């Protein structure tokens, strides 16, 4: 199956179709998915496109958009005796004055896990300690955290909830006047939420959207489908990733997510507060909400983002990593100055590893 989606002859045919309908006016297509960016950059897909077609990475990496304040909270809890459990990508994300990796170097008990279930195991093995799971990610990982909380884990387990929602962020970007002519919607998020959350905004802003898979041909086909809509002056949500995304999504995963979480308005790194684009734990499960359970004290210095000159602009699709004077000099995956360089899904990290100028 994967070989088919990498087939050179099919790619050439789709590229020819793209060239046939691309016209000459500048067209900006944004995606909000680190895995899409990886496929695009690793396979040099931008080089196959006509010059007037720009494919721009938006805020699609959950690690990148987690603001410094939420790292600071985890650090505060760690310094006050909790064991922190989180995904490995979070360790190097800059807080205001430190990172989880720096705290580990100073002796903090911060553990890398692959799922919140491992956090529960740590809590069971350490009944005398509080264990806080720093939960990040979009609709793809939130159901897993919801399942753990709904399963009523041990009392010494709680969640510092940093989950985010994709459709309100797309709405925010479309409303914000970032000059976007089409959206490639994330396939994995859409497996959970289905098609309907995109419909209203598609009509409201008259901007075509295509849900895309992650192979090179998926991306090329999605670009073609967007261009076809632009040419026909239509704006619909199309599903290129039909082999995985069902129109109604995954009802069981959504039920778990909705049972435990509700939308709230919190900061995204580089973008500010996006209305209803974050999740918080419902009051019925307040005993598992680390923010409610612990009195987390924030200093004034805790609320500013770390010293990255261009992350905000990169997350909005307004700058290219090579525009940053720190890129590949001071800032690299071994020494990330900004969040976009930390994760393998971060735009700067991908540009560094594949050496490609983005757009
Ligand atoms: S290269 Fe580093 S400092 Fe510059 S924008 Fe990217 S992450 Fe931020």
Short mmCIF file of C-alpha atoms and ligand atoms in Angstrom, two decimals:
data_model
loop_
_atom_site.label_atom_id
_atom_site.label_comp_id
_atom_site.label_asym_id
_atom_site.label_seq_id
_atom_site.Cartn_x
_atom_site.Cartn_y
_atom_site.Cartn_z
CA UNK A 1 0.00 0.00 0.00
CA UNK A 2 2.73 2.46 0.99
CA UNK A 3 4.68 1.67 -2.21
CA UNK A 4 1.68 2.69 -4.27
CA UNK A 5 1.57 6.05 -2.45
CA UNK A 6 5.24 6.63 -3.30
CA UNK A 7 4.93 5.66 -6.97
CA UNK A 8 6.97 7.99 -9.19
CA UNK A 9 4.83 7.62 -12.33
CA UNK A 10 1.64 8.42 -10.44
CA UNK A 11 3.36 11.39 -8.78
CA UNK A 12 4.40 12.71 -12.20
CA UNK A 13 0.82 12.41 -13.48
CA UNK A 14 -0.57 14.32 -10.48
CA UNK A 15 2.12 16.99 -10.84
CA UNK A 16 1.16 17.43 -14.50
CA UNK A 17 -2.47 17.87 -13.45
CA UNK A 18 -1.39 20.41 -10.82
CA UNK A 19 0.55 22.36 -13.44
CA UNK A 20 -2.42 22.23 -15.82
CA UNK A 21 -4.76 24.00 -13.38
CA UNK A 22 -2.46 26.10 -11.22
CA UNK A 23 -2.74 29.30 -13.30
CA UNK A 24 -0.28 32.08 -12.59
CA UNK A 25 -1.65 33.86 -9.52
CA UNK A 26 0.03 33.22 -6.22
CA UNK A 27 -1.82 30.57 -4.19
CA UNK A 28 -0.97 29.91 -0.53
CA UNK A 29 -1.97 26.54 0.87
CA UNK A 30 -1.43 25.95 4.57
CA UNK A 31 -1.23 22.67 6.46
CA UNK A 32 -1.32 22.25 10.23
CA UNK A 33 0.50 18.98 10.71
CA UNK A 34 4.14 18.24 11.51
CA UNK A 35 3.89 14.87 9.76
CA UNK A 36 2.66 16.57 6.59
CA UNK A 37 5.60 18.96 6.76
CA UNK A 38 7.95 16.01 7.19
CA UNK A 39 6.56 14.28 4.08
CA UNK A 40 6.66 17.49 2.04
CA UNK A 41 10.19 18.48 2.98
CA UNK A 42 11.77 15.03 3.08
CA UNK A 43 10.44 14.22 -0.38
CA UNK A 44 11.13 17.62 -1.88
CA UNK A 45 7.49 18.02 -2.92
CA UNK A 46 7.69 21.82 -3.03
CA UNK A 47 10.27 21.57 -5.79
CA UNK A 48 7.72 19.75 -7.96
CA UNK A 49 5.15 22.53 -7.73
CA UNK A 50 4.75 25.55 -10.01
CA UNK A 51 6.38 28.67 -8.59
CA UNK A 52 3.09 30.36 -7.81
CA UNK A 53 1.98 27.56 -5.44
CA UNK A 54 3.21 27.95 -1.88
CA UNK A 55 2.66 25.23 0.71
CA UNK A 56 3.11 26.71 4.15
CA UNK A 57 3.49 24.94 7.47
CA UNK A 58 1.21 26.34 10.17
CA UNK A 59 0.93 25.55 13.89
CA UNK A 60 0.74 21.79 13.42
CA UNK A 61 3.24 20.52 15.96
CA UNK A 62 1.71 20.12 19.43
CA UNK A 63 5.11 20.41 21.07
CA UNK A 64 5.80 23.71 19.30
CA UNK A 65 2.55 25.36 20.33
CA UNK A 66 2.77 24.46 24.02
CA UNK A 67 3.53 27.81 25.65
CA UNK A 68 6.30 28.43 28.14
CA UNK A 69 3.74 28.95 30.92
CA UNK A 70 2.71 25.31 30.78
CA UNK A 71 6.31 24.12 30.93
CA UNK A 72 6.82 26.46 33.87
CA UNK A 73 3.87 24.89 35.69
CA UNK A 74 5.32 21.40 35.24
CA UNK A 75 8.67 22.67 36.52
CA UNK A 76 6.96 24.27 39.51
CA UNK A 77 5.21 21.00 40.39
CA UNK A 78 8.44 19.05 39.96
CA UNK A 79 10.35 21.45 42.22
CA UNK A 80 7.61 21.02 44.80
CA UNK A 81 7.91 17.26 45.01
CA UNK A 82 5.76 15.76 42.24
CA UNK A 83 7.01 13.20 39.78
CA UNK A 84 6.35 14.53 36.27
CA UNK A 85 5.55 12.04 33.52
CA UNK A 86 5.43 13.24 29.93
CA UNK A 87 6.34 12.49 26.32
CA UNK A 88 10.05 12.64 25.44
CA UNK A 89 9.58 15.51 22.99
CA UNK A 90 8.57 17.80 25.84
CA UNK A 91 11.91 17.65 27.65
CA UNK A 92 13.72 20.28 25.61
CA UNK A 93 10.81 22.65 25.09
CA UNK A 94 11.90 25.98 26.54
CA UNK A 95 10.09 27.30 29.58
CA UNK A 96 10.72 30.90 30.58
CA UNK A 97 13.90 30.19 32.50
CA UNK A 98 14.44 26.42 32.30
CA UNK A 99 13.28 23.25 30.56
CA UNK A 100 12.34 19.83 31.85
CA UNK A 101 15.68 18.49 30.53
CA UNK A 102 17.57 21.12 32.53
CA UNK A 103 15.54 20.20 35.60
CA UNK A 104 16.43 16.52 35.15
CA UNK A 105 20.10 17.52 35.01
CA UNK A 106 19.60 19.20 38.37
CA UNK A 107 18.12 16.00 39.82
CA UNK A 108 14.36 16.42 39.22
CA UNK A 109 12.25 13.27 38.96
CA UNK A 110 10.83 13.74 35.46
CA UNK A 111 10.12 10.59 33.50
CA UNK A 112 9.53 9.95 29.83
CA UNK A 113 6.44 7.88 29.05
CA UNK A 114 4.79 6.73 25.84
CA UNK A 115 1.24 7.03 27.15
CA UNK A 116 -0.66 8.33 30.18
CA UNK A 117 -1.20 4.70 31.22
CA UNK A 118 2.50 4.53 32.07
CA UNK A 119 1.98 7.60 34.24
CA UNK A 120 -0.69 5.69 36.14
CA UNK A 121 1.73 2.78 36.60
CA UNK A 122 4.30 5.17 38.05
CA UNK A 123 1.63 6.48 40.45
CA UNK A 124 0.77 2.94 41.55
CA UNK A 125 4.44 2.15 42.19
CA UNK A 126 4.99 5.40 44.10
CA UNK A 127 1.92 5.78 46.34
CA UNK A 128 3.73 8.22 48.64
CA UNK A 129 4.35 10.71 45.76
CA UNK A 130 2.11 12.82 43.55
CA UNK A 131 2.51 11.91 39.89
CA UNK A 132 1.52 14.55 37.34
CA UNK A 133 1.10 13.62 33.69
CA UNK A 134 1.81 16.58 31.41
CA UNK A 135 -0.69 15.76 28.66
CA UNK A 136 -0.10 17.41 25.30
CA UNK A 137 -1.35 16.88 21.79
CA UNK A 138 -4.38 17.45 19.63
CA UNK A 139 -7.53 15.36 19.22
CA UNK A 140 -5.25 12.41 18.45
CA UNK A 141 -3.86 12.05 21.98
CA UNK A 142 -6.59 13.68 24.09
CA UNK A 143 -8.90 10.61 23.97
CA UNK A 144 -6.10 8.49 25.49
CA UNK A 145 -5.72 10.94 28.38
CA UNK A 146 -9.51 11.03 28.71
CA UNK A 147 -9.68 7.25 28.90
CA UNK A 148 -7.16 7.18 31.73
CA UNK A 149 -8.97 9.88 33.75
CA UNK A 150 -12.41 8.34 33.13
CA UNK A 151 -11.00 5.06 34.43
CA UNK A 152 -10.54 6.72 37.86
CA UNK A 153 -6.80 6.26 38.35
CA UNK A 154 -5.13 6.29 41.80
CA UNK A 155 -5.62 9.41 43.92
CA UNK A 156 -1.98 10.42 43.66
CA UNK A 157 -2.26 10.70 39.83
CA UNK A 158 -3.31 13.92 38.10
CA UNK A 159 -3.06 15.59 34.69
CA UNK A 160 -1.59 18.96 33.78
CA UNK A 161 -3.79 19.40 30.73
CA UNK A 162 -2.12 20.98 27.72
CA UNK A 163 -4.26 19.40 25.00
CA UNK A 164 -5.32 21.57 22.06
CA UNK A 165 -8.03 21.45 19.38
CA UNK A 166 -7.29 21.88 15.68
CA UNK A 167 -10.53 23.20 14.05
CA UNK A 168 -10.77 26.35 16.23
CA UNK A 169 -7.12 27.08 15.39
CA UNK A 170 -7.83 26.78 11.66
CA UNK A 171 -10.81 29.09 12.13
CA UNK A 172 -8.54 31.54 13.98
CA UNK A 173 -5.99 31.53 11.15
CA UNK A 174 -8.63 31.97 8.47
CA UNK A 175 -10.25 34.81 10.38
CA UNK A 176 -6.89 36.39 11.10
CA UNK A 177 -6.26 37.44 7.53
CA UNK A 178 -3.13 35.39 6.93
CA UNK A 179 -3.84 35.25 3.24
CA UNK A 180 -4.56 31.53 3.01
CA UNK A 181 -6.25 30.19 -0.13
CA UNK A 182 -6.62 26.55 0.90
CA UNK A 183 -6.10 24.23 3.85
CA UNK A 184 -4.69 20.72 3.97
CA UNK A 185 -6.42 19.30 7.04
CA UNK A 186 -4.61 16.77 9.26
CA UNK A 187 -5.49 13.14 8.58
CA UNK A 188 -4.86 11.75 12.06
CA UNK A 189 -6.94 14.43 13.83
CA UNK A 190 -9.70 13.88 11.26
CA UNK A 191 -9.77 10.14 12.02
CA UNK A 192 -11.14 11.19 15.42
CA UNK A 193 -13.27 14.24 14.60
CA UNK A 194 -14.50 13.33 11.10
CA UNK A 195 -15.47 15.94 8.54
CA UNK A 196 -18.20 18.03 10.18
CA UNK A 197 -16.02 20.31 12.40
CA UNK A 198 -14.50 21.84 9.25
CA UNK A 199 -17.72 22.47 7.34
CA UNK A 200 -18.91 25.77 8.82
CA UNK A 201 -15.60 27.59 8.50
CA UNK A 202 -15.13 26.31 4.97
CA UNK A 203 -18.36 28.06 3.99
CA UNK A 204 -17.79 31.11 6.22
CA UNK A 205 -14.41 31.97 4.71
CA UNK A 206 -14.95 30.33 1.30
CA UNK A 207 -11.60 28.55 1.57
CA UNK A 208 -11.29 24.97 0.25
CA UNK A 209 -10.12 22.28 2.66
CA UNK A 210 -8.91 18.77 1.93
CA UNK A 211 -8.25 16.13 4.59
CA UNK A 212 -4.99 14.48 3.61
CA UNK A 213 -3.05 11.33 4.35
CA UNK A 214 0.69 11.31 4.94
CA UNK A 215 2.32 9.72 1.90
CA UNK A 216 3.81 11.88 -0.88
CA UNK A 217 0.97 11.04 -3.26
CA UNK A 218 -1.60 11.92 -0.59
CA UNK A 219 -0.13 15.39 -0.29
CA UNK A 220 0.18 15.96 -4.04
CA UNK A 221 -3.37 14.75 -4.59
CA UNK A 222 -4.65 17.03 -1.81
CA UNK A 223 -2.91 20.01 -3.40
CA UNK A 224 -4.51 19.12 -6.74
CA UNK A 225 -7.96 18.84 -5.10
CA UNK A 226 -7.58 22.27 -3.50
CA UNK A 227 -6.46 23.83 -6.78
CA UNK A 228 -9.39 22.19 -8.56
CA UNK A 229 -11.77 23.82 -6.07
CA UNK A 230 -10.08 27.19 -6.47
CA UNK A 231 -10.34 26.90 -10.25
CA UNK A 232 -14.05 26.04 -9.97
CA UNK A 233 -14.58 28.80 -7.39
CA UNK A 234 -15.99 26.33 -4.88
CA UNK A 235 -15.17 25.83 -1.21
CA UNK A 236 -15.90 22.42 0.23
CA UNK A 237 -14.33 19.95 2.62
CA UNK A 238 -13.05 17.01 0.63
CA UNK A 239 -11.59 13.84 2.03
CA UNK A 240 -8.51 12.56 0.23
CA UNK A 241 -7.68 10.17 3.09
CA UNK A 242 -10.76 7.97 2.68
CA UNK A 243 -8.82 4.82 3.53
CA UNK A 244 -8.59 6.02 7.14
CA UNK A 245 -10.97 8.93 7.74
CA UNK A 246 -14.67 8.14 8.00
CA UNK A 247 -17.06 11.10 7.63
CA UNK A 248 -18.32 10.67 11.20
CA UNK A 249 -14.84 10.10 12.68
CA UNK A 250 -14.38 7.89 15.73
CA UNK A 251 -17.42 8.31 17.98
CA UNK A 252 -15.99 6.25 20.86
CA UNK A 253 -12.81 8.33 21.07
CA UNK A 254 -14.82 11.56 20.91
CA UNK A 255 -17.16 10.36 23.66
CA UNK A 256 -14.18 9.70 25.93
CA UNK A 257 -12.72 13.09 25.14
CA UNK A 258 -16.00 14.92 25.70
CA UNK A 259 -16.76 13.09 28.91
CA UNK A 260 -13.55 14.23 30.57
CA UNK A 261 -12.68 17.50 28.83
CA UNK A 262 -14.39 20.69 27.77
CA UNK A 263 -13.09 23.44 25.46
CA UNK A 264 -11.49 26.51 26.96
CA UNK A 265 -9.54 29.50 25.70
CA UNK A 266 -5.81 29.31 26.43
CA UNK A 267 -2.61 30.53 24.94
CA UNK A 268 -0.91 28.81 21.99
CA UNK A 269 2.80 29.55 21.77
CA UNK A 270 3.37 32.27 19.22
CA UNK A 271 -0.33 32.78 18.51
CA UNK A 272 -1.74 34.08 21.78
CA UNK A 273 -5.09 33.02 23.18
CA UNK A 274 -7.23 31.17 20.62
CA UNK A 275 -10.90 30.99 21.60
CA UNK A 276 -12.07 27.48 22.53
CA UNK A 277 -8.96 25.87 21.05
CA UNK A 278 -7.73 24.18 24.23
CA UNK A 279 -9.10 21.55 26.56
CA UNK A 280 -9.54 21.60 30.32
CA UNK A 281 -10.70 18.85 32.63
CA UNK A 282 -14.41 19.00 33.53
CA UNK A 283 -15.34 19.75 37.13
CA UNK A 284 -16.67 16.18 37.57
CA UNK A 285 -13.04 15.01 37.35
CA UNK A 286 -11.51 17.96 39.23
CA UNK A 287 -9.58 15.67 41.57
CA UNK A 288 -7.42 14.68 38.58
CA UNK A 289 -6.83 18.24 37.42
CA UNK A 290 -3.33 19.26 38.59
CA UNK A 291 -4.16 22.95 38.14
CA UNK A 292 -7.06 22.66 40.58
CA UNK A 293 -5.39 20.26 42.93
CA UNK A 294 -2.17 22.18 43.46
CA UNK A 295 -1.69 25.82 44.13
CA UNK A 296 0.69 26.55 41.27
CA UNK A 297 2.41 29.86 41.86
CA UNK A 298 3.52 31.72 38.77
CA UNK A 299 6.05 34.52 38.83
CA UNK A 300 5.83 37.46 36.45
CA UNK A 301 8.88 36.13 34.62
CA UNK A 302 7.03 32.85 34.12
CA UNK A 303 4.51 34.27 31.70
CA UNK A 304 6.80 35.34 28.89
CA UNK A 305 7.91 32.97 26.17
CA UNK A 306 11.50 31.91 25.81
CA UNK A 307 13.89 33.91 23.72
CA UNK A 308 13.11 32.75 20.18
CA UNK A 309 13.04 35.59 17.68
CA UNK A 310 10.88 34.05 14.97
CA UNK A 311 8.89 31.10 16.32
CA UNK A 312 5.67 33.13 16.43
CA UNK A 313 6.09 34.17 12.85
CA UNK A 314 6.97 30.63 11.75
CA UNK A 315 3.94 29.16 13.50
CA UNK A 316 1.72 31.61 11.59
CA UNK A 317 3.32 30.67 8.27
CA UNK A 318 4.78 34.17 7.86
CA UNK A 319 8.48 33.28 8.05
CA UNK A 320 10.81 30.59 6.87
CA UNK A 321 13.31 29.01 9.33
CA UNK A 322 16.21 30.27 7.22
CA UNK A 323 14.98 33.83 7.92
CA UNK A 324 16.02 33.33 11.55
CA UNK A 325 19.55 34.46 12.30
CA UNK A 326 19.92 31.65 14.86
CA UNK A 327 18.87 28.85 12.50
CA UNK A 328 21.52 26.11 12.21
CA UNK A 329 24.05 28.36 13.94
CA UNK A 330 23.06 28.74 17.55
CA UNK A 331 19.75 26.87 17.23
CA UNK A 332 19.79 23.22 16.19
CA UNK A 333 18.09 20.00 17.37
CA UNK A 334 20.88 19.40 19.92
CA UNK A 335 20.50 22.93 21.26
CA UNK A 336 16.99 24.18 20.47
CA UNK A 337 16.53 27.84 21.30
CA UNK A 338 12.89 27.88 20.24
CA UNK A 339 10.11 25.31 20.39
CA UNK A 340 10.00 24.88 16.59
CA UNK A 341 13.43 23.23 16.72
CA UNK A 342 12.63 20.74 19.49
CA UNK A 343 10.40 18.05 18.08
CA UNK A 344 10.90 16.02 14.92
CA UNK A 345 7.55 17.57 13.88
CA UNK A 346 8.74 21.15 14.39
CA UNK A 347 9.15 23.26 11.25
CA UNK A 348 12.68 24.41 12.09
CA UNK A 349 13.74 20.92 13.12
CA UNK A 350 12.50 19.48 9.82
CA UNK A 351 14.16 22.24 7.80
CA UNK A 352 17.41 21.62 9.69
CA UNK A 353 17.39 17.85 9.12
CA UNK A 354 16.44 17.93 5.44
CA UNK A 355 18.29 21.12 4.55
CA UNK A 356 15.47 22.50 2.49
CA UNK A 357 14.35 26.07 2.12
CA UNK A 358 10.67 25.86 2.83
CA UNK A 359 8.88 28.36 0.67
S1 LIG B 1 15.69 28.55 14.28
FE1 LIG B 1 15.35 28.30 16.49
S2 LIG B 1 15.29 30.36 17.32
FE2 LIG B 1 15.00 30.53 15.11
S3 LIG B 1 12.78 30.50 14.78
FE3 LIG B 1 13.48 28.38 14.62
S4 LIG B 1 13.25 27.56 16.69
FE4 LIG B 1 13.15 29.79 16.88
#
